[in-house]
Every structure is written in C-alpha cells, then in structure tokens.
Coordinates of C-alpha atoms in Angstrom, one line a residue:
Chain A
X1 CA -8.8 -51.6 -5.9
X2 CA -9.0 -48.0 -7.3
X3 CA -10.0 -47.8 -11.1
X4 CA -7.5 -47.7 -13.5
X5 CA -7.0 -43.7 -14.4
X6 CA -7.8 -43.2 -17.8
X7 CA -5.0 -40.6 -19.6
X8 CA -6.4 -37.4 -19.8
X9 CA -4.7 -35.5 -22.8
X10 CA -4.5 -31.9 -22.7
X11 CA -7.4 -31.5 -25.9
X12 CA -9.9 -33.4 -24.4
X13 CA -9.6 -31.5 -21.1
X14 CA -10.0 -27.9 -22.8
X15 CA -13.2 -30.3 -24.8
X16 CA -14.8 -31.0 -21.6
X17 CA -14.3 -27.5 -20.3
X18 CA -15.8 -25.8 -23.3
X19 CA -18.3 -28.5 -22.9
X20 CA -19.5 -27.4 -19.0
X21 CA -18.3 -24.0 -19.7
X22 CA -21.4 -24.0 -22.1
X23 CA -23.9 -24.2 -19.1
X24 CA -22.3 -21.6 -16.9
X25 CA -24.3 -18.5 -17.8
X26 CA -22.4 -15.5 -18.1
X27 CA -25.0 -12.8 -16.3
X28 CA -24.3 -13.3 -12.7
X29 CA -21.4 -11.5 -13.7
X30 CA -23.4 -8.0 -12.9
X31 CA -24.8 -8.8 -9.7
X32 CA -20.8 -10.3 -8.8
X33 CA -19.7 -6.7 -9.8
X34 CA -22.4 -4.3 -8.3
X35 CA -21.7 -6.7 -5.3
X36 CA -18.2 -6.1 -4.5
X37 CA -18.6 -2.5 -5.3
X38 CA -20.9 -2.6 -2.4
X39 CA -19.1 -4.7 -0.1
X40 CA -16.0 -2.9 -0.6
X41 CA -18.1 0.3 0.4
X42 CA -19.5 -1.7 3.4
X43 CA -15.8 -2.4 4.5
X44 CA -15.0 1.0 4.1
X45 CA -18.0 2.8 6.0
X46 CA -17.3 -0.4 8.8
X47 CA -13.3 0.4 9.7
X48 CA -12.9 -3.0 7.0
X49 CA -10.4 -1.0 5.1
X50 CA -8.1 0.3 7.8
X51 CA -8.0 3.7 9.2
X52 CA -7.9 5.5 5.7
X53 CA -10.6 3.9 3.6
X54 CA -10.9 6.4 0.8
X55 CA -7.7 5.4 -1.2
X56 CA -7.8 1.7 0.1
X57 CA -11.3 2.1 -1.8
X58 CA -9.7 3.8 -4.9
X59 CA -7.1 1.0 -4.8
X60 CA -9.1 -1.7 -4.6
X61 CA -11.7 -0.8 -7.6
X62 CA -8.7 0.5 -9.8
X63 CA -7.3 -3.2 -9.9
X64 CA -10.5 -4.9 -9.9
X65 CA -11.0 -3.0 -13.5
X66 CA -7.1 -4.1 -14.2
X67 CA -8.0 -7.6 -13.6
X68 CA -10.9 -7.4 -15.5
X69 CA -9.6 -6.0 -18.5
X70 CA -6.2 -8.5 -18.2
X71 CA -9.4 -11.5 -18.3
X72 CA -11.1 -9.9 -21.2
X73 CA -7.9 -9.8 -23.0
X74 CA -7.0 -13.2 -22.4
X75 CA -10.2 -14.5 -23.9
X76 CA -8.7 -14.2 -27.8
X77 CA -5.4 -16.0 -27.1
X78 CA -6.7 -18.6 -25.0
X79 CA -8.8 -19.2 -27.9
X80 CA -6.3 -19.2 -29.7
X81 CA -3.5 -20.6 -28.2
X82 CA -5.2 -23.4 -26.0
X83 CA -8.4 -24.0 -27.8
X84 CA -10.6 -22.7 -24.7
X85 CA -13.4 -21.1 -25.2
X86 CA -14.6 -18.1 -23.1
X87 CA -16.1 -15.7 -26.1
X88 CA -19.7 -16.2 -24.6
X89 CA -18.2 -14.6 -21.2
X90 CA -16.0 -11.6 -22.7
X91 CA -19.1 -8.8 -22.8
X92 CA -20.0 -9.4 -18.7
X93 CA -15.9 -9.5 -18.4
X94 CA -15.7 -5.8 -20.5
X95 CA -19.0 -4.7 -18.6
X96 CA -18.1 -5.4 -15.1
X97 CA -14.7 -3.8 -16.1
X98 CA -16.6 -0.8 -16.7
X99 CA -18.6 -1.3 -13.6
X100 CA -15.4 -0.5 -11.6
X101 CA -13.8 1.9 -13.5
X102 CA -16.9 3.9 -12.8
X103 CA -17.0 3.0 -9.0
X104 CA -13.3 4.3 -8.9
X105 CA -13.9 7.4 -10.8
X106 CA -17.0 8.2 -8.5
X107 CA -14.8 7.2 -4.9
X108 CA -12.0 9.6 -6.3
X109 CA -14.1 12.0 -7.2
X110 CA -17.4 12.1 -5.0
X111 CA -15.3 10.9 -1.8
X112 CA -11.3 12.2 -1.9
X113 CA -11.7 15.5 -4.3
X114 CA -15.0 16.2 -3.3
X115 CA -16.0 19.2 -5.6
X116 CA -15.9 19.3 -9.7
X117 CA -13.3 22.0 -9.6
X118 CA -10.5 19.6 -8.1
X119 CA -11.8 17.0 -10.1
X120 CA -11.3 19.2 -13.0
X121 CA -8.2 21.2 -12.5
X122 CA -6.6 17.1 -11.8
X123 CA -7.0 16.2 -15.2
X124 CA -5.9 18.9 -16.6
X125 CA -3.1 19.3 -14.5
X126 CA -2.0 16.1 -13.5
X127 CA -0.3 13.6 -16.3
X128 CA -1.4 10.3 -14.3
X129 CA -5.2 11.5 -13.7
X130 CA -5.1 12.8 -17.4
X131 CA -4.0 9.0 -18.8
X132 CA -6.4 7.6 -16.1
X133 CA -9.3 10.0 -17.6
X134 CA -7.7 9.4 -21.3
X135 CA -8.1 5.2 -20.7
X136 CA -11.8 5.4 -18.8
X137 CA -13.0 7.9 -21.4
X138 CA -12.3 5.1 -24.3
X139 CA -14.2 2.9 -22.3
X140 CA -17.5 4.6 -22.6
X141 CA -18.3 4.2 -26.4
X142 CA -17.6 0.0 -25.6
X143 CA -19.7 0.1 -22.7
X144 CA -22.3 2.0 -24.8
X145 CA -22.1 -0.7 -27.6
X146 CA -21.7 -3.9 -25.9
X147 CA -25.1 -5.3 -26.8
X148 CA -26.4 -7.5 -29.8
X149 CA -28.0 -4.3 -31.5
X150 CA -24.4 -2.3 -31.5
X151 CA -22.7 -5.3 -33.0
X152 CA -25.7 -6.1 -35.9
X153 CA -25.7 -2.6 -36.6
X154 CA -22.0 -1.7 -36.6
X155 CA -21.1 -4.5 -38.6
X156 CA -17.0 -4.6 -39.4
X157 CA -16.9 -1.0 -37.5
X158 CA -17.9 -2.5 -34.1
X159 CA -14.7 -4.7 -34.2
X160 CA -12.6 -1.6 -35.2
X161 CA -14.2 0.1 -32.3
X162 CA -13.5 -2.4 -29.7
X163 CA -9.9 -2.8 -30.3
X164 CA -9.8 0.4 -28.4
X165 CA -9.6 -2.2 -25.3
X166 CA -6.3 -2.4 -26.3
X167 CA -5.4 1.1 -25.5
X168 CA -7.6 1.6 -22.5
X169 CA -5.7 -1.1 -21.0
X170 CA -2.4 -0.2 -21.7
X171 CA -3.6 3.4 -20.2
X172 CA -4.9 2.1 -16.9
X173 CA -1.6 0.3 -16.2
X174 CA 0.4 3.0 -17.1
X175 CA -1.9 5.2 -14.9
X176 CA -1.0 2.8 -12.2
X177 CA 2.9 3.1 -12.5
X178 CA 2.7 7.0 -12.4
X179 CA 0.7 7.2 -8.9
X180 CA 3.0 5.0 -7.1
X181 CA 6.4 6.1 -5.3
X182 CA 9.7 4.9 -5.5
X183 CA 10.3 1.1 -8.2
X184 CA 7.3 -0.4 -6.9
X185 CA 6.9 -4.0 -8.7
X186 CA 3.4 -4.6 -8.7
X187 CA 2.2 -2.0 -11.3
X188 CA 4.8 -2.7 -13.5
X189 CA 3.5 -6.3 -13.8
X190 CA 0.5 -5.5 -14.5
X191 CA 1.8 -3.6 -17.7
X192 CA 4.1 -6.1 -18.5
X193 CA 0.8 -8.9 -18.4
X194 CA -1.4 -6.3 -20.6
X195 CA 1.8 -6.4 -22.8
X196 CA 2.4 -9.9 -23.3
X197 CA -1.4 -10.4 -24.1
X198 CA -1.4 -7.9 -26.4
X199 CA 1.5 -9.5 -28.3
X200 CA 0.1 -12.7 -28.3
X201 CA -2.5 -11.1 -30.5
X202 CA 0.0 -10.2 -33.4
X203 CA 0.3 -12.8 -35.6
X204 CA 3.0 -12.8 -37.7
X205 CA 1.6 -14.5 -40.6
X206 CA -0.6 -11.7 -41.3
X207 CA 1.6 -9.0 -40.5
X208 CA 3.8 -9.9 -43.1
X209 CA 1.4 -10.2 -45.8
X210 CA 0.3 -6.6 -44.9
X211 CA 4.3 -5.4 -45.5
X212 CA 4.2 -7.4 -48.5
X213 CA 0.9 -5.4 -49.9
X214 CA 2.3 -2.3 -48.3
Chain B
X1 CA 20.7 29.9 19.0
X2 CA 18.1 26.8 20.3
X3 CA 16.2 28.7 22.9
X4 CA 13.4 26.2 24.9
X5 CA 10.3 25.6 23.3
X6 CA 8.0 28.2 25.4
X7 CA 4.2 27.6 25.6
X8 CA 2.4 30.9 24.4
X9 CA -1.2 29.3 25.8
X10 CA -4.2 32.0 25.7
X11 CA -7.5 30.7 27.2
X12 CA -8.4 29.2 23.6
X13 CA -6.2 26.5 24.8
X14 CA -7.8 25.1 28.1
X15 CA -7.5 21.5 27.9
X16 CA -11.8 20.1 28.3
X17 CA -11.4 18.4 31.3
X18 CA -12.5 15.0 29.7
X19 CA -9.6 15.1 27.8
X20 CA -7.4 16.5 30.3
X21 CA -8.3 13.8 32.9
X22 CA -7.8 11.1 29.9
X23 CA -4.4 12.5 29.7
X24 CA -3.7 12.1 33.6
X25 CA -4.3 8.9 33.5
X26 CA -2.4 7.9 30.6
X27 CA 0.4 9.9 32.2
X28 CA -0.5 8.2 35.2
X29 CA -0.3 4.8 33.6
X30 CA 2.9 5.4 31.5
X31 CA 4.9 6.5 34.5
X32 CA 3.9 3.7 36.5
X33 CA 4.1 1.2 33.8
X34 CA 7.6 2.6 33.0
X35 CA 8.8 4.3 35.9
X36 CA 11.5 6.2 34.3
X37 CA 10.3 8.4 31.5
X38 CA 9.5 12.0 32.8
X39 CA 6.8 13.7 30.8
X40 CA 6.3 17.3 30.9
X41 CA 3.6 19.0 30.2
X42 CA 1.3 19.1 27.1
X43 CA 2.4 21.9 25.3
X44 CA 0.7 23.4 22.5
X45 CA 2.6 24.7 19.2
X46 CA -0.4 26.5 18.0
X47 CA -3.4 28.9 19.9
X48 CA -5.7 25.9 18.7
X49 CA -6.0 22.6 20.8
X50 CA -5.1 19.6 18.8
X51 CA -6.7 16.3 19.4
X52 CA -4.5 13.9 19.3
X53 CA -5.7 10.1 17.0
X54 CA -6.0 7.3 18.4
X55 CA -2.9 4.9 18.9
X56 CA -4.6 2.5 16.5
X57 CA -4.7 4.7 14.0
X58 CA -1.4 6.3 14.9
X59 CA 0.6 2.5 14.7
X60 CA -1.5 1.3 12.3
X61 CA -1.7 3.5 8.9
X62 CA 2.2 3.9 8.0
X63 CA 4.5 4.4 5.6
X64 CA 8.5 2.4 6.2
X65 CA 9.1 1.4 2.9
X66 CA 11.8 -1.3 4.5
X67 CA 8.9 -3.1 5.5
X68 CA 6.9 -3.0 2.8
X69 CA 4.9 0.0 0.6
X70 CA 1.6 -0.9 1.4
X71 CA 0.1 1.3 4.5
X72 CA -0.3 -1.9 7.2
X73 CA 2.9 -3.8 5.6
X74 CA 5.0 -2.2 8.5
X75 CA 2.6 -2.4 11.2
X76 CA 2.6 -6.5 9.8
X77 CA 6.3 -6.7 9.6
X78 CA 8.6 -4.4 11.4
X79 CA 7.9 -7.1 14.7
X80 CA 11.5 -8.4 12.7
X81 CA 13.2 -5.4 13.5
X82 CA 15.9 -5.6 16.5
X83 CA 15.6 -2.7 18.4
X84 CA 17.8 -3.9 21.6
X85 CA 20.6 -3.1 21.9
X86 CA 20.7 0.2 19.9
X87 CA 23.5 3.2 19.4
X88 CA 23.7 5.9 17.8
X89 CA 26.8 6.8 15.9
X90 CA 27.2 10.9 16.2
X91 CA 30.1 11.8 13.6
X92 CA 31.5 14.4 11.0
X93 CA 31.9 17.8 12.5
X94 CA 31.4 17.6 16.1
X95 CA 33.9 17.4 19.5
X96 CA 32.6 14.2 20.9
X97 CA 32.3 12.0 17.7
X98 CA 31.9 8.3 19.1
X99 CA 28.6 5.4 19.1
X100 CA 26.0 6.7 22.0
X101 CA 24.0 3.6 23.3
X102 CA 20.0 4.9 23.2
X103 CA 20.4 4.0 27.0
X104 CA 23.1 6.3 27.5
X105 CA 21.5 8.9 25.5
X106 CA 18.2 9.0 27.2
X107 CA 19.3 8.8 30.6
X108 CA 21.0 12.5 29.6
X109 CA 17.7 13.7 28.3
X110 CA 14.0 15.0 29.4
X111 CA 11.4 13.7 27.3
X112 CA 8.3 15.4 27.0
X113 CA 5.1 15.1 25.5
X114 CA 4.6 17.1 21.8
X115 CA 1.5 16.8 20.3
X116 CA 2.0 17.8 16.8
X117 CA 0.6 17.7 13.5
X118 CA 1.7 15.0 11.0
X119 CA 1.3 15.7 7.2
X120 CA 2.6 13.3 5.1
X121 CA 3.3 14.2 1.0
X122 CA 0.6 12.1 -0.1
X123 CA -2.0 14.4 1.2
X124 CA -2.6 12.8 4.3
X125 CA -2.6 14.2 7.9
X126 CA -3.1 12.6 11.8
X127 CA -2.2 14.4 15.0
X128 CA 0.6 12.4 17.3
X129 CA 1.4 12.5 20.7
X130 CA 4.9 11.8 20.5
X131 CA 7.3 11.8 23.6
X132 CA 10.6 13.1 23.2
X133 CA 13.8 15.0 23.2
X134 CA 14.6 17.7 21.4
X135 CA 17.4 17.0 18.9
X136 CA 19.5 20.1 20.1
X137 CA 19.9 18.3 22.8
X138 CA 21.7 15.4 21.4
X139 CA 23.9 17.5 19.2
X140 CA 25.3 19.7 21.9
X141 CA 26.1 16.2 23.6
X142 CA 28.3 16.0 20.8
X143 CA 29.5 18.9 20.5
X144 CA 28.8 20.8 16.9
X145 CA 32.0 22.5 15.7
X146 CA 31.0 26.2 13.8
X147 CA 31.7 24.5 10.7
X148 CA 28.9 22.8 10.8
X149 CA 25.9 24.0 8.6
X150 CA 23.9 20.5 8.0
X151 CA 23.0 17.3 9.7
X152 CA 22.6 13.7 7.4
X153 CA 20.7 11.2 8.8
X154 CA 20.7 7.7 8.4
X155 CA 17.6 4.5 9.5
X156 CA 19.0 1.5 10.0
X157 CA 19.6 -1.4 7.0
X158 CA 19.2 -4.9 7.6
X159 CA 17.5 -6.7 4.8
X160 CA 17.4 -9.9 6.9
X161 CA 14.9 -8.0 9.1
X162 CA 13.1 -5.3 6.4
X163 CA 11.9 -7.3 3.9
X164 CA 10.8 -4.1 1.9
X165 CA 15.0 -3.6 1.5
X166 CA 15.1 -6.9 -0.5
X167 CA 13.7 -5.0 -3.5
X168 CA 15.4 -1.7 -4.7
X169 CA 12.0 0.6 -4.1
X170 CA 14.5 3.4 -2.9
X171 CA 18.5 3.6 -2.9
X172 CA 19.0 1.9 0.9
X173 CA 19.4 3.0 3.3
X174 CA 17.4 5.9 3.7
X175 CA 18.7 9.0 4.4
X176 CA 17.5 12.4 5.3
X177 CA 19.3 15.5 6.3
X178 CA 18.1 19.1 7.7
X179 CA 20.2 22.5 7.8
X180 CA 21.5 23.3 11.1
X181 CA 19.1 25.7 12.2
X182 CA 16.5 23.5 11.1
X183 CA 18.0 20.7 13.3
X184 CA 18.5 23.0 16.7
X185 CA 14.8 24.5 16.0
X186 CA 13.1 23.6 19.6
X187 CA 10.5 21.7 17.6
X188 CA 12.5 19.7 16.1
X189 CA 12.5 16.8 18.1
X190 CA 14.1 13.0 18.4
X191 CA 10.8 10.8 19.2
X192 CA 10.8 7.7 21.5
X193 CA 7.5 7.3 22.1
X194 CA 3.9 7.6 21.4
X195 CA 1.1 8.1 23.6
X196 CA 4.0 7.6 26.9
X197 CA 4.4 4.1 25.6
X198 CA 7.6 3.0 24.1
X199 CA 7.2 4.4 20.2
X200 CA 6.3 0.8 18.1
X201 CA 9.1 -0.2 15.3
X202 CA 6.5 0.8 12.4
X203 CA 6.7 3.8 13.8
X204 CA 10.6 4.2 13.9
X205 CA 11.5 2.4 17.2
X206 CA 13.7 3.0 19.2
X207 CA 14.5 6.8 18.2
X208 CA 13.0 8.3 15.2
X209 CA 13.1 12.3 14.1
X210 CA 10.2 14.7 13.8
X211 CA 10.3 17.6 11.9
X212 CA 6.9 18.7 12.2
X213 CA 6.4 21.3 9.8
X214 CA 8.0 19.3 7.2
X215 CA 6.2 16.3 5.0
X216 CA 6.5 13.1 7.0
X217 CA 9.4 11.8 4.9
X218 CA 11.7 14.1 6.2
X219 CA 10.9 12.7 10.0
X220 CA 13.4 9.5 9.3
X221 CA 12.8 6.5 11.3
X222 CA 15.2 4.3 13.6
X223 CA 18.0 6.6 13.3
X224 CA 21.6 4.8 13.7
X225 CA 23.7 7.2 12.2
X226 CA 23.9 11.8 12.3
X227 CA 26.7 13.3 10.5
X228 CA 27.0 16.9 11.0
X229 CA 28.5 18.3 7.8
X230 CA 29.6 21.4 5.9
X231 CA 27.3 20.6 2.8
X232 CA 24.0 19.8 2.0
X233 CA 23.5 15.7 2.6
X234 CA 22.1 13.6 -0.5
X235 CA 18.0 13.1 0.6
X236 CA 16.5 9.6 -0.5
X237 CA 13.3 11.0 -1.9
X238 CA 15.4 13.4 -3.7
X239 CA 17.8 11.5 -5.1
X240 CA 14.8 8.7 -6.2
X241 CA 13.1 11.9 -7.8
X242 CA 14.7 15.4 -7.8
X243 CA 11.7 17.0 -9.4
X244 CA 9.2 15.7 -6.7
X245 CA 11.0 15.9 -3.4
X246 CA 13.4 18.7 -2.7
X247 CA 15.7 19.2 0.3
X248 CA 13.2 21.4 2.3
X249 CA 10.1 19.8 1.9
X250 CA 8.1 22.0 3.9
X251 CA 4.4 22.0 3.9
X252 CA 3.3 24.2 2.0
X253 CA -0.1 24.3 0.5
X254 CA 0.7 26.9 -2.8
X255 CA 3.4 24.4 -3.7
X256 CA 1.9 21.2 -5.3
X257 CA 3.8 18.4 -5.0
X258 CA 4.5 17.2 -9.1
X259 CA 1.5 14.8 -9.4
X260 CA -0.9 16.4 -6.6
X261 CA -2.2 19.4 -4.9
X262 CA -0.6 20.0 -1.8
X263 CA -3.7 23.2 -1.0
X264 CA -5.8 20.3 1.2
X265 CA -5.7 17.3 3.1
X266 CA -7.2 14.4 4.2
X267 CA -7.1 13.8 7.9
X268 CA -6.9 10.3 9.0
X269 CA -9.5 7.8 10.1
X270 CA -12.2 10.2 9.4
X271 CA -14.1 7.2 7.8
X272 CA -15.5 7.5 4.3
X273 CA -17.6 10.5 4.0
X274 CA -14.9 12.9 5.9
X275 CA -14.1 16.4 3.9
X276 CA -11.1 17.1 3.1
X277 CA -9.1 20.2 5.6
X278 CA -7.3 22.9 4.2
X279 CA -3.5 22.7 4.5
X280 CA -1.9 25.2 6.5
X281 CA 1.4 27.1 6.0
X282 CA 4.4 25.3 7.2
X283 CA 2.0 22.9 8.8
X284 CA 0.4 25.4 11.0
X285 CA 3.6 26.0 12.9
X286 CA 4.3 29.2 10.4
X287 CA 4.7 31.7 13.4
X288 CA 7.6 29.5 14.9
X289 CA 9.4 28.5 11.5
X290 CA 8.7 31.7 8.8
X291 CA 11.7 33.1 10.1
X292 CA 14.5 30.5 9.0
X293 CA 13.7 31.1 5.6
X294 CA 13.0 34.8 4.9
X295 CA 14.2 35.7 1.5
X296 CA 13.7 32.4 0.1
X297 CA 11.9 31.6 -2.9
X298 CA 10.4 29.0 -1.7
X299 CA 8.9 27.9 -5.1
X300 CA 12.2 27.0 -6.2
X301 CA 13.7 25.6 -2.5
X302 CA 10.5 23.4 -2.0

C-alpha cells in the first residue's frame, strides 16, 4: 500500500521552493552565459547553424537577451503575485542578459557589417538598428552598477536607475518586430509578454494616491 | 522581340576541367537517371565563371513563407505539398487561354541548364544551377494578344498542405507580376529543376519563375496561374509594404532597401568569418537588362 498523499496547498509549495531555492547559488549563471555564447559560435564555425550562420547567430543571442530580460522582469511580480522568491537571482539574470546583448552586437557588427563605417551609417540610418542601439545603450550604466558597491553608494538613485530595464526591454522587442517581414507572430509575443509584466508592476493602489497628491 | 539567349564566352570563361568533368557527370547522371530532360549547354550570362553552391545549400536555406518564415521551415515542410498532377492555367489576354498540364507543357519545351546568380532582398546571395525553359516560350504557346503589356503570377494555395498559409504573414496567395518585356527577356526563365534533378518543393516544385536580375521575391514559386494583362498586377510584397517592395525590384546596390543597405551582400554558406561581396548592378546581368529601362528613374521605380 502506497502512503496516503498528504495535500500540498499552493503556499507551502512556493515555502518549500523559496526554501531549496535558497541553496541554489546564483553564479553559475556567468559560466551558463559565456557558455552558450561559445557553443552557439562552435555551431556556427561547425555547419551547426545551417548554411548561413551569421544571422542564425544574431538570432539566436538577440532572443537569448529577450528571454533574459522577460525572467528578470518576472522576478518582482512573482514576488509579488505568488509569493516566490527569485530577488537573490535577478543580478546574474540582468548580467547574462547583458552578456548577450553584447555577443549580438559584436556578431552583427564584427561578423555581418564587418567595418565601423556600416556599423555606423546603420544606426543612424536605420530606425530598427537605432531602437536596437537605443535599448543596448541603456543597458550599459545597469551592467556598470550591478554590484553591492553601486547599490550602497547610489542609495534611492540606484532603484531610479534600474527601472531603465523597463525601457530597454520594451526597445529590444520592438527592435525585433521592425526586422522581421510580413505579420510574423513570434516578435509580437514577445512585446506583448514584456507588456503584461510591465503592467503587473502598476499597482493601482498607489497610482491613485499619486493623482490624489497630484 | 525575345531573341535566344546567345553565349558571348571569351577565354575568361573556360570551364577548369575539374569542374567541367563534375558537370559531365552530373549531366551524365541526370540524363540517365531521367531519361527525358535535354540539357544544353552551360551558358554563361556574365565574362566571369560562376560556381554554382552546393545542392545542400541550394535546397536547404529558403525562403516560402507558405511553409513557414524561418529559413529550414520549407525545406522541413513543403514534403506536404502535392506536386502531381499539376497545370498551369494561362489566361487574360492571350489566343490559347485554357489549363496546360506541366506534362504537356514540358514535352513542348527544351530545358537547359542556367547558372545564375540569386540575390535575395535580405542581403543574401547563392549561385543556382537551375534547369529550365524560358518563359517566352510558354507565352507564345498561348499566344499573347498586342494588348498585352504585363504578366500576374500566382503560387499555389492550399492551407491544408502550407502550413505557413494558416497564419495571415502575407495576403495569400502570393502573387507576383513582370512587364511584358521583362517576361519575354531570354533570361527570364520558368525553372524545373536544380542541379538536372527534379527542382525540390522548397524550392518551388514543379515550375517556379526566375527572374534573375531581380530580388528573389519576384522569382514566385509553384506557379498555377499567368494572367497576361493590360495593367500593372497587385505584387504581394508590395501590397504587404508599398514603401519597401516596389514592382521592379531590381538589384540594385545605390538603392537601399527601407531598413538595409542593398551596396553588399552576403554570399551563402561562406561559414562565419566570410566578407561580405559587393552587389552588382542589376545583379551583374546589367549588360543584358540596362536597356528595358533607359529613362527611368530608377530611384523612384525601385
């Protein structure tokens, strides 16, 4: 005879996860990232990526960083919402984001434009390179302060600063819808996912006490 | 009007005599495997020898949005794609208008082999040994009245075999259309194979055009339908995004396309470290097409 199942109720399963979840460090992150950068590359330089791996390349590290940034974003409202806890995790989650949004800058730039000039005269000229550009460039002063010293030092401003997530992200999606052809689904879900956990962010309790005072 | 393609060969153009005995023997092989198809000789459009890619390259990197908009959707899918039986309906302003059975059609015709270039919009390029007719051919087996100025083409819809048609990525079915002179050019051609073997449905089996001094989009796959007509046929690129895609679409490296420049291109299966090539006018075939549009501004007909 099998044990009886105990219930499980929803709160004490997001418990015993926040429990484990406590143990599971949060660095191997960096290795993971640098990692499938360079398997992806591997692929590539191997015939792993089809017959033209440059933009397969691009492709693939442009939605790794969309990913990333949809799981850093998450981290608040599942706090919120469901109780889980994944704040300890939410720096190697913005870091390896930045990890491939560097890789995919370099592969377009180092391996499809191949000289500064195209690289240059694309974001100027080009609306979905400029937004791309616009989105990676508010990633560097996160990057630069996602460490203990930045957030001591920075006090209330670091928290300012890093809603600039919010933007970056909403800029990479939309990056994504202007490179494709024809009503392709699949970038427009990503913007729709950034969307919806960008909402669930607002909370109307607040919002309304700042009309009030307004 | 259509005179036939000549070969202007110079020495430049000698064939290495690897390649050429490669060539034999896939001519060799294609002939005996199929028995009917009569190939004619390599030509060459340009004083350059082109090497054509490899047929795994070639039938594996494609764009047929029916079948999906990633690059190796098609060459996963189009297997769906019912390619026997096949006709052709040939209407609007021609003597014979009437459904031609592919059969019937290429028992009237002399395929040969074209190697040409391939330059798709996106910025990418391959060289393709297609097999073929050329698509004067067809249209004086129909008969073009003199009314006639343009030809609308249409690729076969059936969403219970193209699973890319099941979402709305483009109004279906695809169209395309050329002017008439564009259409009787002798390098304008009606493909049916690749390589001397039947062409594969991701690449537009059974019959598929190529235009090849025009982006890739305007060479529309798995033709069932030409309409010759008096005025200038909706295009699907152009009707998904006038300011992007015009009607001529002709390579053309001073004219970026809206979102990229059109001045170089990647060529295909080149690996990761491959430089990019310059684009050439009109797709290299400049000295046979400049002519049909003297006088045009081509900055505003792109």
């Amino acid at each position: 005879m099998a044990d009886p199942v105990a219930p499980v109720s929803f709160t004490s399963l997001i418990e015993t996860a926040n429990l484990q979840l406590r143990r599971v460090p949060a660095w191997p992150a960096y290795p993971l990232a640098f990692g499938y950068v360079g398997w992806l590359v591997w692929l590539g330089a191997t015939g792993g990526l089809g017959v033209e791996p440059v933009v397969a390349l691009q492709r693939a590290l442009g939605e790794a960083a969309l990913y990333l940034l949809i799981a850093g974003l998450a981290v608040t409202p599942l706090r919120r919402h469901a109780g889980l806890n994944l704040l300890k995790f939410r720096r190697a989650l913005g870091l390896s984001c930045f990890i491939f949004v560097v890789a995919h800058f370099l592969a377009w730039a180092v391996l499809d434009l191949q000289s500064l000039g195209r690289v240059w005269a694309d974001i100027v000229k080009r609306p979905y390179i400029t937004v791309g550009m616009a989105g990676f460039a508010l990633l560097i002063p996160l990057a630069l302060t996602s460490n203990n010293w930045s957030i001591r030092h920075l006090g209330a401003r670091w928290r300012q600063l890093h809603r600039l997530t919010y933007a970056a992200a909403l800029l990479g999606a939309v990056h994504y819808i202007m490179l494709v052809k024809g009503f392709q689904m699949r970038p427009l879900i990503f913007l729709a996912v950034i969307l919806i956990l960008l909402l669930l962010r607002l909370r109307p309790g607040r919002l309304a006490m700042r009309f009030q005072r307004g | 009007m259509a005179r036939r393609w000549t070969n202007r060969l110079t020495e430049n153009d000698i064939t290495p005599e690897a390649a050429f005995l490669n060539r034999r023997q896939i001519m060799a092989g294609a002939l005996g495997a199929a028995g009917a198809s009569l190939m004619g000789l390599p030509q060459a459009a340009h004083a350059e020898a082109l090497t054509p890619h490899p047929w795994e390259d070639i039938t594996s990197y494609n764009n047929y949005y029916e079948f999906g908009t990633g690059k190796d959707d098609p060459a996963q899918n189009a297997h769906q794609l019912t390619t026997a039986p096949w006709s052709v309906t040939i209407d609007g302003l021609v003597e014979r208008p009437g459904q031609y059975a592919f059969e019937d059609i290429l028992a009237k015709m002399t395929i040969e082999e074209r190697i040409y270039r391939f330059r798709c919009v996106e910025a990418w390029s391959m060289v393709v040994p297609w097999n073929g007719f050329e698509l004067a051919d067809l249209l004086n087996l129909a008969g073009v009245t003199s009314d006639a100025k343009y030809v609308a083409f249409e690729t076969v819809l059936r969403p219970e075999e193209m699973p890319g048609t099941r979402t709305r990525v483009l109004d279906w079915p695809y169209v395309e259309g050329l002017r008439l002179d564009e259409a009787m050019h002798p390098l304008t051609i009606m493909a049916t194979g690749i390589y001397g073997r039947d062409i594969p449905n991701q690449n537009g089996a059974p019959l598929r055009l190529v235009v090849p001094w025009k982006y890739g989009f305007k060479s529309i796959k798995s033709v069932v339908r030409i309409t010759l007509t008096d005025k200038e046929p909706p295009t699907s690129w152009n009707k998904a995004n006038a300011r992007e895609y015009g009607f001529y679409s002709n390579v053309n490296p001073e004219v970026d396309h809206r979102r990229w420049s059109q001045a170089s291109e990647r060529v295909i299966g080149g690996g990761l470290f491959a430089k990019r090539q310059p684009t050439l006018m009109f797709n290299g075939y400049e000295d046979e097409v400049a002519s049909l549009y003297k006088g045009m501004d081509l900055t505003r007909f792109f």
